[in-house]
Short mmCIF file of C-alpha atoms and ligand atoms in Angstrom, two decimals:
data_model
loop_
_atom_site.label_atom_id
_atom_site.label_comp_id
_atom_site.label_asym_id
_atom_site.label_seq_id
_atom_site.Cartn_x
_atom_site.Cartn_y
_atom_site.Cartn_z
CA MET A 1447 -19.35 -11.47 -9.68
CA ARG A 1448 -20.72 -8.10 -8.92
CA ALA A 1449 -18.03 -6.07 -7.29
CA LEU A 1450 -17.76 -2.63 -5.53
CA LEU A 1451 -14.05 -1.20 -4.98
CA VAL A 1452 -13.94 1.18 -2.40
CA GLY A 1453 -12.04 4.12 -1.58
CA SER A 1454 -9.55 6.83 -4.13
CA GLY A 1455 -6.85 7.06 -4.92
CA GLY A 1456 -3.79 4.93 -7.16
CA ARG A 1457 -4.17 2.36 -4.96
CA GLU A 1458 -7.65 1.57 -6.16
CA HIS A 1459 -7.18 3.03 -10.39
CA ALA A 1460 -4.51 -0.10 -9.81
CA LEU A 1461 -7.44 -2.37 -7.89
CA ALA A 1462 -9.73 -1.35 -10.15
CA TRP A 1463 -7.66 -1.62 -13.70
CA LYS A 1464 -6.62 -5.64 -12.02
CA LEU A 1465 -10.47 -6.93 -11.00
CA ALA A 1466 -11.75 -4.89 -14.63
CA GLN A 1467 -9.84 -7.66 -16.60
CA ALA A 1468 -11.06 -10.56 -13.97
CA PRO A 1469 -13.08 -12.76 -16.45
CA SER A 1470 -15.14 -13.61 -12.61
CA LEU A 1471 -16.52 -10.89 -13.14
CA THR A 1472 -19.33 -8.96 -14.73
CA ASP A 1473 -20.08 -5.43 -13.38
CA LEU A 1474 -17.53 -3.04 -11.79
CA HIS A 1475 -18.71 -0.40 -8.74
CA ALA A 1476 -16.74 1.93 -7.31
CA ALA A 1477 -17.49 4.13 -4.75
CA PRO A 1478 -16.54 7.65 -4.51
CA GLY A 1479 -13.94 5.87 -7.07
CA SER A 1480 -11.90 8.77 -9.29
CA PRO A 1481 -11.67 10.07 -12.75
CA GLY A 1482 -9.10 7.21 -13.63
CA ILE A 1483 -11.47 4.31 -12.21
CA ALA A 1484 -14.52 6.26 -13.39
CA ARG A 1485 -13.46 4.43 -16.91
CA LEU A 1486 -12.66 1.57 -15.87
CA ALA A 1487 -15.55 0.96 -13.02
CA GLU A 1488 -18.90 2.83 -12.52
CA CYS A 1489 -18.12 5.61 -9.89
CA HIS A 1490 -21.24 7.16 -6.97
CA PRO A 1491 -21.02 9.35 -4.73
CA ILE A 1492 -20.56 7.96 -1.39
CA ARG A 1493 -17.23 8.68 0.76
CA ALA A 1494 -15.21 5.27 2.22
CA GLU A 1495 -15.95 6.48 4.83
CA ASP A 1496 -19.96 6.42 5.47
CA PRO A 1497 -20.10 2.52 5.47
CA GLU A 1498 -24.40 3.01 6.44
CA GLY A 1499 -23.57 4.64 2.75
CA LEU A 1500 -22.21 1.52 1.38
CA LEU A 1501 -24.26 -1.07 3.60
CA ALA A 1502 -26.58 0.54 1.47
CA LEU A 1503 -25.67 0.78 -1.83
CA ALA A 1504 -23.91 -2.64 -2.12
CA HIS A 1505 -27.04 -4.29 -1.38
CA ALA A 1506 -28.89 -1.67 -3.40
CA LEU A 1507 -26.57 -2.92 -6.86
CA ASP A 1508 -26.40 -6.04 -5.51
CA ILE A 1509 -22.91 -6.40 -4.62
CA ASP A 1510 -21.41 -10.24 -4.31
CA LEU A 1511 -17.59 -9.17 -3.42
CA VAL A 1512 -16.99 -5.69 -1.35
CA VAL A 1513 -12.77 -5.22 -1.23
CA VAL A 1514 -12.09 -2.07 0.87
CA GLY A 1515 -9.21 0.05 -0.33
CA PRO A 1516 -8.18 2.83 2.40
CA GLU A 1517 -7.09 1.40 5.67
CA ALA A 1518 -9.95 4.52 7.72
CA PRO A 1519 -12.84 2.94 7.24
CA LEU A 1520 -11.53 -0.81 8.17
CA VAL A 1521 -9.58 0.17 10.80
CA SER A 1522 -13.60 2.53 12.03
CA GLY A 1523 -15.55 -0.65 11.66
CA VAL A 1524 -16.93 -0.63 7.64
CA ALA A 1525 -16.21 -4.25 8.01
CA ASP A 1526 -18.48 -4.88 10.04
CA VAL A 1527 -20.59 -3.52 9.09
CA LEU A 1528 -21.50 -4.82 6.03
CA ARG A 1529 -20.24 -7.96 6.56
CA PRO A 1530 -23.56 -8.65 9.68
CA ALA A 1531 -25.92 -7.71 7.27
CA GLY A 1532 -24.45 -10.06 4.79
CA ILE A 1533 -22.56 -9.05 2.18
CA ALA A 1534 -18.82 -10.47 1.73
CA VAL A 1535 -16.27 -7.96 2.29
CA PHE A 1536 -11.94 -7.57 1.29
CA GLY A 1537 -10.73 -6.41 3.71
CA PRO A 1538 -10.15 -6.43 7.40
CA SER A 1539 -13.26 -6.20 11.34
CA ARG A 1540 -12.37 -3.58 12.60
CA ALA A 1541 -10.24 -6.38 15.73
CA ALA A 1542 -8.22 -7.54 13.12
CA ALA A 1543 -7.72 -4.14 11.23
CA ALA A 1544 -5.47 -2.68 14.86
CA ILE A 1545 -2.73 -4.64 13.52
CA GLU A 1546 -2.76 -1.02 11.21
CA GLY A 1547 -4.93 1.33 13.26
CA SER A 1548 -2.47 0.81 16.82
CA LYS A 1549 1.48 0.05 17.04
CA SER A 1550 1.35 -0.81 20.07
CA PHE A 1551 -1.42 -4.22 19.65
CA ALA A 1552 0.99 -5.07 16.55
CA LYS A 1553 3.44 -5.16 18.94
CA ASP A 1554 2.13 -7.05 21.09
CA VAL A 1555 0.84 -9.74 18.37
CA MET A 1556 3.97 -10.29 17.38
CA ALA A 1557 6.05 -10.66 21.07
CA ALA A 1558 3.08 -13.37 21.53
CA ALA A 1559 3.19 -15.25 17.63
CA GLY A 1560 7.11 -15.01 17.66
CA VAL A 1561 7.51 -13.11 14.81
CA PRO A 1562 10.59 -11.27 14.54
CA ALA A 1563 10.83 -7.50 15.24
CA ALA A 1564 12.31 -3.48 15.58
CA ALA A 1565 12.51 -3.99 19.76
CA GLN A 1566 10.84 -1.73 21.68
CA LEU A 1567 12.87 0.68 23.78
CA ALA A 1568 11.79 1.20 27.46
CA VAL A 1569 13.37 4.75 27.48
CA ALA A 1570 13.20 7.54 24.36
CA ARG A 1571 17.73 7.88 23.72
CA PRO A 1572 19.06 8.64 20.26
CA PRO A 1573 19.91 6.74 18.62
CA CYS A 1574 16.01 5.32 18.58
CA VAL A 1575 12.69 5.02 16.11
CA VAL A 1576 9.78 6.99 17.66
CA LYS A 1577 5.67 5.93 16.97
CA ALA A 1578 2.63 7.54 16.65
CA ASP A 1579 0.30 5.35 17.69
CA GLY A 1580 -2.98 5.16 15.94
CA LEU A 1581 -3.22 6.60 11.95
CA ALA A 1582 -1.47 8.92 10.96
CA ALA A 1583 -0.89 9.03 7.11
CA GLY A 1584 2.33 8.44 6.98
CA LYS A 1585 2.84 11.12 9.10
CA GLY A 1586 3.67 9.66 13.12
CA VAL A 1587 7.12 8.12 12.89
CA HIS A 1588 9.90 9.82 13.13
CA VAL A 1589 13.91 8.79 12.68
CA CYS A 1590 16.48 10.23 15.58
CA ARG A 1591 19.47 9.33 15.35
CA SER A 1592 20.46 12.70 17.80
CA GLN A 1593 18.55 14.51 20.75
CA LYS A 1594 17.34 17.41 18.12
CA GLU A 1595 15.80 15.00 15.74
CA LEU A 1596 14.45 13.10 18.60
CA ASP A 1597 13.08 16.65 21.13
CA VAL A 1598 11.46 17.44 17.51
CA GLY A 1599 9.86 13.93 17.26
CA LEU A 1600 8.68 13.58 20.11
CA LYS A 1601 7.00 16.87 20.39
CA ALA A 1602 5.61 15.70 16.56
CA VAL A 1603 4.16 12.90 18.83
CA THR A 1604 3.18 14.76 21.25
CA ALA A 1605 0.87 16.95 19.23
CA LEU A 1606 -1.25 13.41 18.10
CA GLY A 1607 -2.35 12.95 20.83
CA GLY A 1608 -2.60 9.31 20.78
CA GLY A 1609 -0.26 7.82 22.49
CA PHE A 1610 3.73 6.99 21.64
CA ILE A 1611 6.06 4.02 21.43
CA VAL A 1612 9.46 3.59 20.80
CA GLU A 1613 12.04 1.48 18.78
CA GLU A 1614 15.60 0.38 18.28
CA LEU A 1615 16.86 1.68 14.70
CA LEU A 1616 17.91 -0.83 12.62
CA GLU A 1617 19.60 0.03 9.35
CA GLY A 1618 18.78 -2.32 6.13
CA PRO A 1619 17.16 -2.35 2.85
CA GLU A 1620 13.15 -2.08 3.15
CA VAL A 1621 10.68 -4.68 1.57
CA SER A 1622 6.86 -4.51 0.70
CA SER A 1623 5.65 -7.53 1.49
CA PHE A 1624 1.25 -8.72 0.90
CA ALA A 1625 -0.51 -11.33 1.48
CA ILE A 1626 -3.83 -11.71 0.25
CA CYS A 1627 -5.87 -13.45 3.73
CA ASP A 1628 -8.89 -15.45 4.09
CA GLY A 1629 -8.16 -16.07 8.00
CA SER A 1630 -6.17 -18.49 9.09
CA ASN A 1631 -4.09 -19.05 5.75
CA ALA A 1632 -2.37 -17.16 3.22
CA ILE A 1633 -0.89 -16.91 -0.20
CA ALA A 1634 1.64 -14.00 -1.23
CA LEU A 1635 2.15 -11.44 -4.22
CA VAL A 1636 4.91 -11.04 -5.24
CA PRO A 1637 7.41 -8.30 -2.37
CA ALA A 1638 8.58 -4.84 -3.25
CA GLN A 1639 10.34 -2.30 -2.53
CA ASP A 1640 8.59 1.53 -1.74
CA PHE A 1641 10.95 4.59 -2.50
CA LYS A 1642 9.25 6.94 1.13
CA ARG A 1643 11.18 10.17 1.15
CA ALA A 1644 10.48 12.54 -0.86
CA TYR A 1645 13.50 14.34 -2.53
CA ASP A 1646 16.27 11.08 -4.49
CA GLY A 1647 18.94 9.16 -2.26
CA GLY A 1648 16.55 8.86 0.25
CA LEU A 1649 16.41 12.27 1.50
CA GLY A 1650 13.43 14.78 2.89
CA PRO A 1651 10.26 13.79 4.26
CA ASN A 1652 8.97 10.64 4.31
CA THR A 1653 5.69 10.75 2.48
CA GLY A 1654 3.00 7.85 0.99
CA GLY A 1655 5.03 6.91 -1.55
CA MET A 1656 7.05 8.95 -3.63
CA GLY A 1657 8.00 5.33 -5.98
CA SER A 1658 7.51 1.88 -6.18
CA TYR A 1659 8.11 -1.46 -7.81
CA ALA A 1660 8.29 -5.46 -7.98
CA PRO A 1661 9.52 -8.54 -8.37
CA VAL A 1662 12.73 -6.80 -5.50
CA PRO A 1663 15.66 -8.66 -7.57
CA GLY A 1664 17.16 -11.67 -5.13
CA LEU A 1665 13.70 -12.07 -3.25
CA GLY A 1666 11.56 -15.18 -5.31
CA ALA A 1667 9.50 -17.62 -4.21
CA ASP A 1668 11.87 -18.70 -2.13
CA ALA A 1669 11.87 -15.63 -0.01
CA SER A 1670 8.25 -14.52 -0.40
CA GLU A 1671 6.61 -17.72 1.25
CA GLU A 1672 10.25 -17.98 3.74
CA LEU A 1673 8.46 -14.62 4.80
CA LEU A 1674 4.88 -15.41 4.96
CA GLU A 1675 5.75 -18.26 7.52
CA LEU A 1676 8.15 -15.99 9.35
CA VAL A 1677 5.44 -13.20 9.19
CA HIS A 1678 1.98 -13.63 7.67
CA ARG A 1679 0.85 -16.90 9.59
CA PRO A 1680 2.15 -16.83 12.66
CA VAL A 1681 0.57 -13.23 12.66
CA LEU A 1682 -3.31 -15.41 11.81
CA ALA A 1683 -2.41 -17.58 13.53
CA GLU A 1684 -2.16 -15.65 16.83
CA LEU A 1685 -5.26 -13.03 15.50
CA GLN A 1686 -7.44 -15.97 15.42
CA ARG A 1687 -6.27 -16.98 17.96
CA ARG A 1688 -8.49 -13.65 20.15
CA GLY A 1689 -10.91 -13.95 18.15
CA SER A 1690 -10.42 -11.40 15.61
CA SER A 1691 -9.60 -13.83 11.68
CA PHE A 1692 -8.04 -11.72 9.57
CA VAL A 1693 -9.23 -11.68 6.87
CA GLY A 1694 -8.02 -9.49 3.52
CA LEU A 1695 -4.29 -8.42 2.91
CA LEU A 1696 -2.22 -8.48 5.93
CA PHE A 1697 1.25 -5.79 4.05
CA ALA A 1698 4.75 -6.67 6.65
CA GLY A 1699 6.63 -3.40 5.78
CA LEU A 1700 10.12 -5.67 6.82
CA MET A 1701 13.70 -3.68 7.42
CA LEU A 1702 16.25 -6.87 5.90
CA THR A 1703 18.78 -6.58 8.37
CA SER A 1704 22.52 -8.17 9.26
CA LYS A 1705 20.36 -10.22 11.93
CA GLY A 1706 17.89 -10.96 8.90
CA PRO A 1707 14.21 -10.14 8.42
CA ARG A 1708 12.89 -7.18 11.77
CA VAL A 1709 8.79 -6.13 10.99
CA LEU A 1710 8.94 -2.14 11.17
CA GLU A 1711 4.59 -1.50 10.47
CA PHE A 1712 2.11 -3.56 9.15
CA ASN A 1713 -0.58 -2.80 7.29
CA CYS A 1714 -4.23 -4.04 6.06
CA ARG A 1715 -4.23 -2.93 3.46
CA PHE A 1716 -3.03 -3.10 0.26
CA GLY A 1717 0.23 -0.52 -0.44
CA ASP A 1718 -0.08 2.50 -2.93
CA PRO A 1719 2.00 3.39 -4.86
CA GLU A 1720 3.04 -0.29 -4.68
CA THR A 1721 -0.17 -2.11 -6.34
CA GLN A 1722 0.44 -0.08 -8.89
CA SER A 1723 3.69 -2.36 -9.18
CA VAL A 1724 2.23 -5.63 -8.33
CA LEU A 1725 -0.41 -5.76 -9.99
CA PRO A 1726 0.17 -5.63 -13.53
CA LEU A 1727 2.73 -8.54 -12.67
CA LEU A 1728 0.09 -10.43 -10.93
CA GLU A 1729 -1.79 -13.59 -13.57
CA GLY A 1730 -4.89 -15.35 -12.67
CA ASP A 1731 -8.09 -13.77 -12.04
CA LEU A 1732 -7.52 -12.26 -8.70
CA LEU A 1733 -11.33 -10.59 -8.38
CA GLU A 1734 -11.96 -14.98 -7.40
CA ALA A 1735 -9.41 -15.03 -5.17
CA LEU A 1736 -10.56 -12.31 -2.73
CA ALA A 1737 -13.24 -13.73 -3.14
CA ALA A 1738 -12.74 -17.07 -2.40
CA ALA A 1739 -10.59 -15.10 1.03
CA ALA A 1740 -14.13 -13.73 1.96
CA ALA A 1741 -15.71 -16.50 1.59
CA GLY A 1742 -12.60 -19.09 3.65
CA GLU A 1743 -11.76 -20.70 1.14
CA LEU A 1744 -8.25 -19.46 -0.09
CA ALA A 1745 -6.95 -23.39 0.17
CA GLY A 1746 -5.78 -23.86 -3.12
CA VAL A 1747 -5.78 -21.04 -4.86
CA VAL A 1748 -3.09 -20.21 -6.43
CA LEU A 1749 -2.03 -16.34 -8.13
CA GLU A 1750 1.20 -16.91 -10.65
CA THR A 1751 3.25 -14.12 -11.70
CA SER A 1752 5.22 -12.88 -14.65
CA LEU A 1753 8.48 -13.23 -15.65
CA GLY A 1754 8.65 -9.22 -16.50
CA ALA A 1755 9.46 -6.66 -14.63
CA ALA A 1756 7.12 -2.71 -13.54
CA VAL A 1757 8.05 -0.15 -12.21
CA THR A 1758 6.03 2.98 -10.46
CA VAL A 1759 6.70 6.91 -9.94
CA VAL A 1760 4.94 9.07 -8.63
CA LEU A 1761 4.06 12.41 -10.24
CA ALA A 1762 3.63 14.84 -6.94
CA ALA A 1763 2.56 18.29 -6.25
CA GLU A 1764 5.52 20.09 -6.18
CA THR A 1765 5.00 21.67 -2.18
CA TYR A 1766 3.95 17.75 -1.34
CA PRO A 1767 4.81 16.28 1.12
CA LYS A 1768 3.54 19.26 2.79
CA GLY A 1769 0.99 20.21 0.44
CA VAL A 1770 -1.18 19.77 -2.51
CA ASP A 1771 -2.16 21.10 -5.54
CA ARG A 1772 -5.84 21.81 -6.55
CA GLY A 1773 -7.34 23.25 -10.07
CA SER A 1774 -3.98 23.02 -12.25
CA ALA A 1775 -4.85 21.97 -15.54
CA ILE A 1776 -2.75 17.94 -16.43
CA ALA A 1777 -1.55 17.56 -20.18
CA GLY A 1778 -0.10 14.36 -21.69
CA VAL A 1779 -1.98 11.44 -20.31
CA GLU A 1780 -2.79 10.04 -23.97
CA GLU A 1781 0.48 10.44 -24.87
CA ALA A 1782 1.99 8.52 -21.85
CA GLU A 1783 -0.01 5.52 -22.38
CA SER A 1784 0.28 5.51 -26.00
CA GLU A 1785 3.02 5.12 -25.58
CA GLY A 1786 2.03 1.06 -23.46
CA ALA A 1787 3.12 2.51 -19.88
CA LEU A 1788 -0.17 2.81 -17.42
CA VAL A 1789 -1.37 5.60 -16.23
CA PHE A 1790 -3.17 5.93 -11.67
CA HIS A 1791 -5.42 8.80 -10.91
CA ALA A 1792 -4.03 9.50 -7.97
CA GLY A 1793 -4.97 12.70 -6.23
CA THR A 1794 -7.14 14.43 -9.69
CA ALA A 1795 -10.87 15.77 -9.98
CA LEU A 1796 -12.88 16.67 -13.48
CA HIS A 1797 -13.95 20.56 -14.11
CA GLY A 1798 -15.97 20.10 -17.32
CA ASP A 1799 -13.69 17.44 -19.18
CA ARG A 1800 -10.26 18.62 -18.48
CA LEU A 1801 -8.57 17.06 -16.31
CA VAL A 1802 -6.72 18.46 -13.22
CA THR A 1803 -4.37 18.36 -10.52
CA ASN A 1804 -6.37 17.74 -6.90
CA GLY A 1805 -4.23 16.34 -3.67
CA GLY A 1806 -0.21 15.02 -3.05
CA ARG A 1807 -0.38 12.41 -5.25
CA ILE A 1808 -1.00 13.12 -8.11
CA LEU A 1809 -0.28 10.18 -11.13
CA GLY A 1810 1.13 7.35 -10.86
CA VAL A 1811 3.31 6.15 -14.28
CA THR A 1812 3.40 2.00 -14.49
CA GLY A 1813 6.14 1.02 -17.23
CA LEU A 1814 6.46 -2.95 -17.45
CA GLY A 1815 9.35 -4.18 -19.46
CA GLU A 1816 10.47 -7.94 -19.42
CA THR A 1817 13.14 -6.46 -17.47
CA LEU A 1818 13.10 -3.83 -15.08
CA ALA A 1819 16.36 -1.70 -16.82
CA GLY A 1820 13.74 -1.56 -19.81
CA ALA A 1821 10.66 -1.13 -16.77
CA ARG A 1822 12.06 1.92 -15.52
CA ALA A 1823 13.10 3.34 -19.09
CA ALA A 1824 9.03 3.22 -19.86
CA ALA A 1825 8.26 4.30 -16.66
CA TYR A 1826 10.21 7.47 -16.60
CA ALA A 1827 9.66 7.89 -20.50
CA ALA A 1828 6.13 8.05 -20.62
CA ALA A 1829 6.90 9.67 -17.46
CA ASP A 1830 8.29 12.93 -19.50
CA ARG A 1831 5.03 12.87 -21.42
CA ILE A 1832 3.27 14.40 -18.91
CA ALA A 1833 3.30 18.00 -17.41
CA PHE A 1834 0.66 20.18 -15.08
CA GLU A 1835 2.00 23.38 -12.60
CA GLY A 1836 4.83 22.72 -10.99
CA VAL A 1837 4.70 18.52 -10.71
CA ARG A 1838 8.03 16.92 -9.32
CA ARG A 1839 8.92 13.09 -8.97
CA ARG A 1840 12.53 10.69 -8.21
CA GLY A 1841 14.94 10.32 -10.44
CA ASP A 1842 16.17 7.82 -9.02
CA ILE A 1843 13.21 4.85 -8.24
CA ALA A 1844 14.82 1.33 -9.26
CA LEU A 1845 17.83 2.72 -10.51
CA ASP A 1846 19.92 0.57 -7.60
CA ALA A 1847 17.66 -2.56 -9.20
CA ALA A 1848 17.72 -1.61 -12.61
CA GLU A 1849 21.07 -1.97 -12.49
CA GLY A 1850 21.42 -4.95 -11.10
CA LYS A 1851 21.98 -4.61 -7.40
CA THR A 1852 20.06 -7.19 -5.82
CA ILE A 1853 18.79 -8.15 -2.14
CA SER A 1854 19.09 -11.01 0.53
CA LEU A 1855 17.02 -11.56 3.55
CA HIS A 1856 19.32 -13.24 5.46
CA SER A 1857 22.54 -10.74 4.90
CA ALA A 1858 21.68 -7.15 4.25
P1 AMP B 2798 6.41 2.82 8.87
O1 AMP B 2798 5.68 3.93 8.56
O2 AMP B 2798 6.68 1.79 10.04
O3 AMP B 2798 6.82 1.83 7.77
O4 AMP B 2798 7.70 4.18 9.70
C1 AMP B 2798 8.51 4.44 8.51
C2 AMP B 2798 9.20 5.08 8.31
O5 AMP B 2798 10.06 4.90 9.37
C3 AMP B 2798 9.41 2.86 7.32
O6 AMP B 2798 9.22 2.85 5.94
C4 AMP B 2798 11.66 3.25 7.85
O7 AMP B 2798 11.59 3.69 6.85
C5 AMP B 2798 10.53 3.71 8.87
N1 AMP B 2798 11.55 3.30 10.38
C6 AMP B 2798 10.20 2.10 10.94
N2 AMP B 2798 10.54 1.76 11.77
C7 AMP B 2798 12.07 1.88 11.55
C8 AMP B 2798 13.02 1.54 12.98
N3 AMP B 2798 12.77 0.15 13.62
N4 AMP B 2798 14.29 1.26 12.61
C9 AMP B 2798 15.25 2.46 11.54
N5 AMP B 2798 13.89 3.13 10.63
C10 AMP B 2798 12.24 2.44 10.65
N1 LIG B 2799 3.65 2.81 0.49
C1 LIG B 2799 3.64 1.99 1.70
C2 LIG B 2799 2.51 2.01 2.35
O1 LIG B 2799 0.91 2.39 1.85
O2 LIG B 2799 2.09 1.76 3.51
#
């Protein structure tokens, strides 16, 4: 199979790494790709936001399957350009991607499907959560415990200009639950946890994600199947009923409250940096599963999960999430890899043959092990080998889980 991967972040590097191992793969192409992806795939200078360019590329390369990584091109309809032109796509149509692109649409679908979600409030009064309605690259959610925080949150979402919703403020551990979907069938990937805040102890502003791990102790195969029944399958059925079947990766961001799981948000694509921890644990042919989903033929497909564990530590620019760093030399990637870690490029560039920083999140370092403690030690040991000006990371990724703390779906 000839595959074209769209995107350039750490998630796409992890996807490229896994797809490159697929027995059914003959050629792997990427648009635009990254210096990391270029080691696994042929990269083409077409932007993810250029659907016509991607269509021409897919035709020219005789591509059998396009896998779209990021949300922005999906929400703006890249699949609606490719699919009618006869190109198989793993990624939802614009109408189905609205499950991520519009918080109010997601609320409406969940209410119709009977999926437990954070309740929507008519009046903004603390404690509450204020969310911009449209895509906001992680900057649209404000958790407001005080009137002062609410004032700041309301001002921020109003400035984005696209409307907002207000929700009850929930408490409990969070989990990211991924399902590969073909419009009506779903298969679960291993649940993961993401570390969204910038600093240790869950302090500081929200980011795209500072680290991740999988599996989540206490959430085994039974729990992920239960989540599929509770959340993903009803949403798939409701979207199908509305004539916008969801083909792609349906990602539920859940909070496990004392009253049970509640959906905080949906995403219409793989999570970043959860994917960097989830895919290394996947056994079997990911490409075949994604192609089966794109063809509407997922029934009967099984993807086994290994018994091991994976921990991903993000190395970010000093001023991330506010700022980025560009052009600082990066040292030690090969040393980290020689320790057995996987190093996924999130924001890098090549100056000649020199690898330099080029973004907010620069690299993700994934350690693997038989246990979470082993994977965590491997990730940090490898991360220690990497240096660039101002490098910053959290020191507590997967710490609680590695020390044996478990999570349950029902009694947070
Ligand atoms: P979202 O982009 O909707 O996942 O929100 C980003 C983060 O804000 C989540 O990972 C949570 O930590 C927090 N959050 C979102 N909704 C709520 C809620 N209803 N109650 C408490 N925290 C929330
Ligand atoms: N890590 C959360 C996300 O990908 O949205």
